[in-house]
Short mmCIF file of C-alpha atoms in Angstrom, two decimals:
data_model
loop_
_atom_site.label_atom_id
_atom_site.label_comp_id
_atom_site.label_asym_id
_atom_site.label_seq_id
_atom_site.Cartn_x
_atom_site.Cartn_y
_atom_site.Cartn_z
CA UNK A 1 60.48 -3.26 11.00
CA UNK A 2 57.39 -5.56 11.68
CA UNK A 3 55.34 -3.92 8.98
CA UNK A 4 57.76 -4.36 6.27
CA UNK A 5 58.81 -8.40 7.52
CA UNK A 6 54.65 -8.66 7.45
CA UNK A 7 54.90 -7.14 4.25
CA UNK A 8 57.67 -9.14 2.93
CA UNK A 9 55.63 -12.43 3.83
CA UNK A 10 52.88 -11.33 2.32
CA UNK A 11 54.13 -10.55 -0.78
CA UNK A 12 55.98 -14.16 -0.57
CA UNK A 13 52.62 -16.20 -0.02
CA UNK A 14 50.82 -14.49 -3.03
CA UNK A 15 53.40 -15.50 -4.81
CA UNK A 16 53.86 -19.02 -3.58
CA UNK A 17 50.14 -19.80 -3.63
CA UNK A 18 49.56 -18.40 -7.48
CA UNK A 19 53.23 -20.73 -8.36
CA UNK A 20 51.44 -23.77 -6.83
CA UNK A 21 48.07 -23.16 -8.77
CA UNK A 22 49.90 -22.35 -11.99
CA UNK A 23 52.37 -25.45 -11.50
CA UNK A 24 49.64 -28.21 -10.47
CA UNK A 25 46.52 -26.56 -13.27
CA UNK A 26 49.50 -27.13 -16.08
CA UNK A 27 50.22 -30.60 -14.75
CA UNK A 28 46.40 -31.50 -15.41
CA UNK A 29 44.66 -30.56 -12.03
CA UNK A 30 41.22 -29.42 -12.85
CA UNK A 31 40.59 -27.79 -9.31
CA UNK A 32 44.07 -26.16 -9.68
CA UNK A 33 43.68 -24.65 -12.97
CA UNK A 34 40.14 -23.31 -12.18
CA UNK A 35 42.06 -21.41 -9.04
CA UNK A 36 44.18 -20.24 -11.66
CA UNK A 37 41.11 -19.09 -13.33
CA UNK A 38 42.82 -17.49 -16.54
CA UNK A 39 39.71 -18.23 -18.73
CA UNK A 40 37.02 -15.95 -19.12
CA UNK A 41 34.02 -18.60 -19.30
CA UNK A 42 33.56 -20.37 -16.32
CA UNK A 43 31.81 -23.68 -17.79
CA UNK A 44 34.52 -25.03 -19.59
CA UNK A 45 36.49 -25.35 -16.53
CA UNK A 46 33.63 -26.60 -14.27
CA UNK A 47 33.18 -29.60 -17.09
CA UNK A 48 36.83 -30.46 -16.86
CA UNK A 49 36.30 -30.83 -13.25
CA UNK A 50 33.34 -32.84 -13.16
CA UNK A 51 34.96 -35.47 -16.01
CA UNK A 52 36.95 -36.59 -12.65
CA UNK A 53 34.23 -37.57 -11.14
CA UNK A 54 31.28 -36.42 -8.60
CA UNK A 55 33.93 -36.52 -5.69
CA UNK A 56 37.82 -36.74 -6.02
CA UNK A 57 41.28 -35.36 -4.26
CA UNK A 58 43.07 -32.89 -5.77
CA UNK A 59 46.95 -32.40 -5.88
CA UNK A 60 46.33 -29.42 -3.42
CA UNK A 61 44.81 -31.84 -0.76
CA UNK A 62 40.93 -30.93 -1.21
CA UNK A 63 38.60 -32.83 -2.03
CA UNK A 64 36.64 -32.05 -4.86
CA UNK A 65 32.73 -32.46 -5.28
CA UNK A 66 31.00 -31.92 -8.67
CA UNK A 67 27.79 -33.63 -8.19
CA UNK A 68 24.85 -32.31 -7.13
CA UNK A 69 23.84 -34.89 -4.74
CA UNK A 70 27.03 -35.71 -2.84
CA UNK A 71 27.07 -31.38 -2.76
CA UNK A 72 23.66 -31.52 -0.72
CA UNK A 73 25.35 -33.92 1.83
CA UNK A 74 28.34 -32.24 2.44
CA UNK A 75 27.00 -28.70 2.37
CA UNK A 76 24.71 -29.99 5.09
CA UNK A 77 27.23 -31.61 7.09
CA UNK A 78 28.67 -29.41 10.30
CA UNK A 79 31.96 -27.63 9.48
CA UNK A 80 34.23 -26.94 11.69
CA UNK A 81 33.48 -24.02 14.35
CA UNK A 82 35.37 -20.94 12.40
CA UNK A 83 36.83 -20.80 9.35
CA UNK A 84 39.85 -22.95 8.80
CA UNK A 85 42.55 -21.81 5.67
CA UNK A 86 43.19 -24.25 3.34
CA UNK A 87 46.63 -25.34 3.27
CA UNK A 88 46.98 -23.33 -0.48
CA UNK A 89 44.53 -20.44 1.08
CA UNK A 90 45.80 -16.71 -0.69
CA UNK A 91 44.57 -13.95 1.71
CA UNK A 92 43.56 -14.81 4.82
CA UNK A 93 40.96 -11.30 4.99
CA UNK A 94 38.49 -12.30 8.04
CA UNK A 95 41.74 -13.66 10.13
CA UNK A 96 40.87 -12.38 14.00
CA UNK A 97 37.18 -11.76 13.28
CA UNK A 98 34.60 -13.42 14.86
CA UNK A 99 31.62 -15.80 13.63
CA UNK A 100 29.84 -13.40 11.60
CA UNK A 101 26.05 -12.66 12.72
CA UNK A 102 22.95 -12.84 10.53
CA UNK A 103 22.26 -10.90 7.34
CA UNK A 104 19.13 -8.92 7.51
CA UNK A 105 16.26 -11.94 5.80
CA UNK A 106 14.31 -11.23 2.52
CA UNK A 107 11.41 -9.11 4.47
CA UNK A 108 13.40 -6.74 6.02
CA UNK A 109 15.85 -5.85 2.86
CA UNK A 110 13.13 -5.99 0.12
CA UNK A 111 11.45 -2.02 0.74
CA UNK A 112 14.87 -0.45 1.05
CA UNK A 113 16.39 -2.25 -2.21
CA UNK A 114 12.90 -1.40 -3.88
CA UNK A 115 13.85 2.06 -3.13
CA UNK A 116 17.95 1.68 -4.14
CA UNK A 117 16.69 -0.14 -7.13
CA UNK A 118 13.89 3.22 -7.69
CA UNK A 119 16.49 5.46 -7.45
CA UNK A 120 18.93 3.51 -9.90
CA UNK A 121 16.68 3.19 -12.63
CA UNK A 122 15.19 6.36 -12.61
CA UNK A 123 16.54 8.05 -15.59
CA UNK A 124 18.57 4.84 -16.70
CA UNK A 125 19.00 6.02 -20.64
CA UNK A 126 21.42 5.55 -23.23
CA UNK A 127 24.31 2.90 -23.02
CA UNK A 128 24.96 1.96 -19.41
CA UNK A 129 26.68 -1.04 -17.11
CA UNK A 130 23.93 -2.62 -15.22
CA UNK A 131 27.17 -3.62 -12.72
CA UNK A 132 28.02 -0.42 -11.98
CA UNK A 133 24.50 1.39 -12.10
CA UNK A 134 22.59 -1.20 -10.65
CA UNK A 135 23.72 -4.68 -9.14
CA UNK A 136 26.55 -3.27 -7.08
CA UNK A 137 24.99 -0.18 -5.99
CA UNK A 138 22.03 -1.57 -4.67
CA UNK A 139 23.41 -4.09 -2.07
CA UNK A 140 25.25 -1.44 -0.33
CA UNK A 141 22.41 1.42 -0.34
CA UNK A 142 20.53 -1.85 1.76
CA UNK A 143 23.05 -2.41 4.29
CA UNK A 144 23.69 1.29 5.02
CA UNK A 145 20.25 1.84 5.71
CA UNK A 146 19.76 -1.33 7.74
CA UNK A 147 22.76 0.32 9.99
CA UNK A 148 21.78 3.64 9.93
CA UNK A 149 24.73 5.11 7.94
CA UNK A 150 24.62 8.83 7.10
CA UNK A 151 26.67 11.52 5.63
CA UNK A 152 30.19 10.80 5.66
CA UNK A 153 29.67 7.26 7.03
CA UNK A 154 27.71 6.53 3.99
CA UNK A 155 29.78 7.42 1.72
CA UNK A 156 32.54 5.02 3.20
CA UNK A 157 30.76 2.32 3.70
CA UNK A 158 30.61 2.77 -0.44
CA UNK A 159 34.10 3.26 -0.50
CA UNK A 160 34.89 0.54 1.52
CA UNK A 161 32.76 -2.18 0.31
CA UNK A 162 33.72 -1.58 -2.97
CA UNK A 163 37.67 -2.16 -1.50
CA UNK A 164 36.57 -5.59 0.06
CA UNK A 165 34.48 -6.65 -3.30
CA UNK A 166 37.07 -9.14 -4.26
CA UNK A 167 38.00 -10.53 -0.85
CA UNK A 168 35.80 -13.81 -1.06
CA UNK A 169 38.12 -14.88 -4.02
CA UNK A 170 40.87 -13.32 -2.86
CA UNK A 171 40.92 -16.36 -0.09
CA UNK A 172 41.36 -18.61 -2.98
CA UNK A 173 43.28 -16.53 -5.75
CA UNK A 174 45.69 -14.71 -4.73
CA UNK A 175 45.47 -10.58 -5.67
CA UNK A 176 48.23 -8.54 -6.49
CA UNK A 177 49.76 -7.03 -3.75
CA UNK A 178 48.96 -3.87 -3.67
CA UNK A 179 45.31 -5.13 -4.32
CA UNK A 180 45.51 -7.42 -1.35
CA UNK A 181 46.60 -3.93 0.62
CA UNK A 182 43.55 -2.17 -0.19
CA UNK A 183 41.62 -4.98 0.46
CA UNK A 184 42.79 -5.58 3.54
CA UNK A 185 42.16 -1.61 4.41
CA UNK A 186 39.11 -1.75 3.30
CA UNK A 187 37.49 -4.86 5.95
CA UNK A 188 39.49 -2.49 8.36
CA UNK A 189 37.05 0.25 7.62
CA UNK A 190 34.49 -1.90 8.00
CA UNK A 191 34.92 -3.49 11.37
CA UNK A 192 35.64 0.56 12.27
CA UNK A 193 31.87 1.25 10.59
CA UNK A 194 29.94 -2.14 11.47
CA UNK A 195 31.52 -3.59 14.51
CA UNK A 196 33.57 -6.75 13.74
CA UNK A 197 30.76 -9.13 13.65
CA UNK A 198 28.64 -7.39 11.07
CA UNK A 199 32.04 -6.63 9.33
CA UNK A 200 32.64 -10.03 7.96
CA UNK A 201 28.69 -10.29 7.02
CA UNK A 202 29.18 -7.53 5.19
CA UNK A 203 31.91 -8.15 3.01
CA UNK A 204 30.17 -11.73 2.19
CA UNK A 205 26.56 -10.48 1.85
CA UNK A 206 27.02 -7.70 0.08
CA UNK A 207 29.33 -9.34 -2.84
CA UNK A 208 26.65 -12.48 -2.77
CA UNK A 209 23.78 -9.74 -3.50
CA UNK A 210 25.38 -7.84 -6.10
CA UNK A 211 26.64 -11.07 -8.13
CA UNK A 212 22.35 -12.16 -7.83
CA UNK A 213 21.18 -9.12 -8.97
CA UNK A 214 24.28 -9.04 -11.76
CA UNK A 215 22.51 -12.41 -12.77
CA UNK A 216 18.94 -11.62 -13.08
CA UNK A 217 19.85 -8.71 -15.04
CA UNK A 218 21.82 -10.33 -17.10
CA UNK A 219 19.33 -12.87 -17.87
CA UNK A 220 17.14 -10.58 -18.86
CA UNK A 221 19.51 -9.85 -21.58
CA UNK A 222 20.76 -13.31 -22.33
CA UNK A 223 17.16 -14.69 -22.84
CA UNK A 224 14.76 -11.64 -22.66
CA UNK A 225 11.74 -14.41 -24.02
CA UNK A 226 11.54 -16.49 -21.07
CA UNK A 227 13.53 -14.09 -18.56
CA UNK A 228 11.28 -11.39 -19.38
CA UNK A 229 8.05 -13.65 -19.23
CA UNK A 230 9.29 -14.80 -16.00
CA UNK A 231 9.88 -11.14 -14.27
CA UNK A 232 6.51 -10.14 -15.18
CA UNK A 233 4.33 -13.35 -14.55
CA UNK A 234 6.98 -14.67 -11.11
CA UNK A 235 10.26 -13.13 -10.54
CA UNK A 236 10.55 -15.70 -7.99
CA UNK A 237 10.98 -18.35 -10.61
CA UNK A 238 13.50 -16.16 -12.24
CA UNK A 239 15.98 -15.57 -9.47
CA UNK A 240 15.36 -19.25 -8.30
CA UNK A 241 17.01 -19.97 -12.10
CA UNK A 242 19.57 -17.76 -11.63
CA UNK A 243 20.86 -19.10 -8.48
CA UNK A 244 20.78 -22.47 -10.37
CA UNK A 245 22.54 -21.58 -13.81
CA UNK A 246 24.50 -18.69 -12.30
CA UNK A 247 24.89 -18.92 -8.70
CA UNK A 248 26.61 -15.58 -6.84
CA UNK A 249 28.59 -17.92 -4.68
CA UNK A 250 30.18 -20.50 -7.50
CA UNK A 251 33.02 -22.71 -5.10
CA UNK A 252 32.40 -23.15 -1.77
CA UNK A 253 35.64 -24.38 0.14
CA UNK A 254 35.37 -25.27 4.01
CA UNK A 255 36.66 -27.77 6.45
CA UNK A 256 34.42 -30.79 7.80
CA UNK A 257 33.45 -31.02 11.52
CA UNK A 258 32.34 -34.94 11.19
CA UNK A 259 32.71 -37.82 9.17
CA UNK A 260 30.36 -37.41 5.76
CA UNK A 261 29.58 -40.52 3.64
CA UNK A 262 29.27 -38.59 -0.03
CA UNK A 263 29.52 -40.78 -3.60
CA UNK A 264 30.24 -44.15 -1.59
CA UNK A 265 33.10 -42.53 0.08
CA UNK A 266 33.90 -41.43 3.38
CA UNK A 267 34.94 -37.77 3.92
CA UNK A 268 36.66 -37.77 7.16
CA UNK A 269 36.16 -34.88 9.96
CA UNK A 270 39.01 -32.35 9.26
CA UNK A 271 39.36 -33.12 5.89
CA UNK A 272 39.17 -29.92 3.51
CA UNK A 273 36.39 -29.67 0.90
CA UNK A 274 35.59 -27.89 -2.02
CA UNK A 275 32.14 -27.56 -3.64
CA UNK A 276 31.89 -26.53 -6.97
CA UNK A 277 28.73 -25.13 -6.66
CA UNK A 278 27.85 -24.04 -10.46
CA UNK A 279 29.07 -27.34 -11.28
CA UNK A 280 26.59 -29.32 -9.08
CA UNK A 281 23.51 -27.14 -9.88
CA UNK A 282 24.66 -27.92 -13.70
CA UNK A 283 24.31 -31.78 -12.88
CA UNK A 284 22.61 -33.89 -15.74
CA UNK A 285 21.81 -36.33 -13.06
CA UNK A 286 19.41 -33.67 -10.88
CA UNK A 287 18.14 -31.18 -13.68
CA UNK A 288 17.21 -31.98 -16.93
CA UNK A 289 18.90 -29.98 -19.75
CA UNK A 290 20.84 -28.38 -16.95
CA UNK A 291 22.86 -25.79 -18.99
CA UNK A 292 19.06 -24.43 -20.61
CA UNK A 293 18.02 -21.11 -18.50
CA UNK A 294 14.65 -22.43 -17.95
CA UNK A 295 12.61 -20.31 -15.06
CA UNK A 296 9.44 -22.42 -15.38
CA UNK A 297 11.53 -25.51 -14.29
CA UNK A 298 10.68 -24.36 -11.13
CA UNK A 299 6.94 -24.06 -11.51
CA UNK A 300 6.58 -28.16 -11.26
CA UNK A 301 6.67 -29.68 -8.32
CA UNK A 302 9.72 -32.10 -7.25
CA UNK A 303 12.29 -30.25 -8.81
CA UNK A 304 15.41 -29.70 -7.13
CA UNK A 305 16.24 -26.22 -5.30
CA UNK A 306 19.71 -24.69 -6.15
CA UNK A 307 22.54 -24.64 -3.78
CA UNK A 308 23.59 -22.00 -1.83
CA UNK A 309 26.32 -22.40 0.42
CA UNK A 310 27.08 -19.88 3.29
CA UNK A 311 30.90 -18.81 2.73
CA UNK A 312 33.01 -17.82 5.46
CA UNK A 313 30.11 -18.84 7.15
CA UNK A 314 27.50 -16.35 6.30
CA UNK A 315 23.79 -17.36 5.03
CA UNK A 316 23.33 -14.89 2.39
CA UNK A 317 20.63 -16.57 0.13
CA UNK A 318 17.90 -14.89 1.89
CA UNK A 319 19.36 -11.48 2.02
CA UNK A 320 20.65 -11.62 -1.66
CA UNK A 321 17.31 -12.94 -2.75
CA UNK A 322 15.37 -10.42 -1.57
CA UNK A 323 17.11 -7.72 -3.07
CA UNK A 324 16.96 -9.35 -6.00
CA UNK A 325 13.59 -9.67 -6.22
CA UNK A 326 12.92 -6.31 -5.37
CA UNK A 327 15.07 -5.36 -7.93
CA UNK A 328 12.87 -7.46 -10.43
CA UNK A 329 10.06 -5.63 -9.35
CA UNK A 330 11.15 -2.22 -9.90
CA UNK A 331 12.32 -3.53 -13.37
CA UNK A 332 8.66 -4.57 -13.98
CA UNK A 333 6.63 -1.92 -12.24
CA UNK A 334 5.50 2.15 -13.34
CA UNK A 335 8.61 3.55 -14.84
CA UNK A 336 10.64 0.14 -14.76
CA UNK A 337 12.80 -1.17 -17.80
CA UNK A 338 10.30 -3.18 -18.74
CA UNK A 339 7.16 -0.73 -18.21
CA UNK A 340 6.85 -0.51 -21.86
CA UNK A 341 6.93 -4.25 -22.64
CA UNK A 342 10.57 -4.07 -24.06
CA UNK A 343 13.85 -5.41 -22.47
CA UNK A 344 17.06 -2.94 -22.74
CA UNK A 345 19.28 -3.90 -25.60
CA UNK A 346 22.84 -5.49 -25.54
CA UNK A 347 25.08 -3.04 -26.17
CA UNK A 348 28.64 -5.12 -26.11
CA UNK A 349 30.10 -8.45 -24.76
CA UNK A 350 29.45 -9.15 -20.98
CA UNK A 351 32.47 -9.27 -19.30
CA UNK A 352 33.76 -11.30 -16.45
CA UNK A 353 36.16 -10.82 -13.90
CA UNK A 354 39.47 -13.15 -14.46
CA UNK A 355 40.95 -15.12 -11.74
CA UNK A 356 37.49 -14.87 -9.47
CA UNK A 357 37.31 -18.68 -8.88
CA UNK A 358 34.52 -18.09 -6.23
CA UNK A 359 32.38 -15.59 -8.04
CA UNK A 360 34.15 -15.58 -11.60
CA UNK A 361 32.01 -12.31 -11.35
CA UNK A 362 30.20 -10.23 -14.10
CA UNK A 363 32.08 -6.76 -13.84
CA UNK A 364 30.08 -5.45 -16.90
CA UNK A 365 26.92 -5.73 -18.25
CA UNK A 366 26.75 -3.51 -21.14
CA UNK A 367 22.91 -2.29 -22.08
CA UNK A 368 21.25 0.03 -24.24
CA UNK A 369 18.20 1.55 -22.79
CA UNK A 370 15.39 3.01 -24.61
CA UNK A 371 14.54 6.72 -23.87
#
């Protein structure tokens, strides 16, 4: 009888949450609608936002910041000591688990995704989806190998990171049910494999890689000229970009720990935020011609670095850089994609995932490889 009342009120708050998004984003709310996230571009919806302003309250009481420099401050401010659900929060996934632990930095992930991303591209012909062949197999080859995972183990921690893949939107849009089941399963499987600290990394890290490495790739398609120029001269500069024009981590919602002065106004402690992340690293008033992919922006001094906000609080820009960059390099190097001086061909529309208002992630990237 427990299960099916926790069921029941499950099923009711899904509902709820997506009625209040769908209500308050057709009454004009820009930070509602994007929830909603029924479009499948992004930008639009990030522009609508930042025409409020660099900092403003939303009908679902959050504040909103668009801007680039207020972002800085309050993404630097201390947040309160776990993560607190926002009052409109859809699937409370890392509820009981504790403060996650580190993700594995740049120098310890980059030789085993060189190897993942080996393995992936060898023999990479025809029409393929970097996604699926590439960008979200190679996060999770890393973190088994970090842990040790063989056999059987291996092949669930697949299986079950796959399951979670959605769960950092899923805290802000809700999933169907039976979607919000599986996910919910899945983190189980997790804590079972990882221990409950390196659970909730997990989930987090691993979706923050994949989106990264989605990104580069994608670039590489998008603008082969100065993406492909970039990989082979500083894939540094390249991912850098990426995590600028296309960051893995896209809205960053938390709750304040102390008082924040942001865009002349005072944030109070307790107060619940929201950072729209590709907005702010799209600000006209901290890059210039901020929605131009430009990798050698980064070659002159006093430009200013992306954000990358730790959600659920988990640092993953090290760990999904490095694996990125490795990636790059195994694109570039003997037997790479690019070995012969070409880039692989698009071979159909890249496709985004709907209603992913953290991520809005790329869930194909269709290529043609030469071979």
């Amino acid at each position: 009888m427990a299960l099916v009342t926790a069921e029941r009120e499950l099923g009711r708050r899904l509902q709820l949450v997506q009625g209040i998004h769908w209500l308050y984003g057709a009454q004009g709310d820009a930070y509602a609608a994007l929830l909603r996230g029924y479009g499948s571009e992004p930008h639009p919806a990030y522009e609508r936002a930042r025409a409020a302003g660099p900092l403003w309250r939303s009908r679902l009481g959050v504040r909103v910041c668009t801007g680039y420099a207020p972002a800085r401050r309050l993404l630097a401010a201390r947040t309160a000591d776990r993560h607190v659900a926002q009052p409109q929060s859809a699937l409370a996934w890392d509820e009981g688990l504790p403060d996650a632990g580190e993700l594995p930095g740049a120098d310890q992930v980059r030789e085993p995704a060189a190897r993942a991303a080996g393995q992936a591209l060898a023999g990479l012909r025809g029409e393929v989806d970097l996604v699926a062949s590439v960008a979200a197999r190679v996060p999770v080859e890393v973190l088994a190998d970090v842990h040790g995972l063989t056999g059987a183990d291996r092949v669930r921690l697949a299986e079950a990171c796959a399951g979670a893949a959605g769960a950092l939107d899923a805290a802000l849009a809700p999933p169907a049910y039976d979607d919000a089941v599986r996910l919910l399963d899945a983190v189980g499987a997790l804590r079972d494999l990882l221990g409950d600290e390196a659970a909730r990394a997990a989930v987090v890290g691993v979706r923050a890689a994949r989106e990264l490495i989605a990104g580069v790739l994608h670039a590489l398609l998008r603008d082969p000229g100065p993406a492909g120029a970039a990989v082979r001269e500083d894939p540094a500069l390249l991912v850098t970009e990426t995590l600028r024009h296309d960051p893995p981590v896209k809205l960053h919602a938390f709750s304040l720990a102390e008082d924040v002065e942001a865009a002349g106004e005072r944030v109070a402690a307790g107060e619940q935020v929201a950072v729209l992340v590709a907005a702010a690293n799209r600000d006209p008033e901290a890059f210039t011609a901020p929605d131009r992919f430009v990798p050698d922006r980064y070659a002159t001094a006093g430009v200013p670095e992306p954000l990358v906000p730790a959600p659920h609080g988990v640092a993953v820009g090290s760990f999904a850089r490095g694996q990125a960059e490795a990636v790059l390099a195994a694109v570039a190097g003997a037997g790479g994609l690019l070995a012969a001086g070409d880039v692989p061909a698009v071979a159909g529309g890249v496709v985004r995932l709907r209603r992913s208002p953290v991520t809005w992630g790329l869930e194909r990237i269709p290529a043609r490889v030469a071979g």
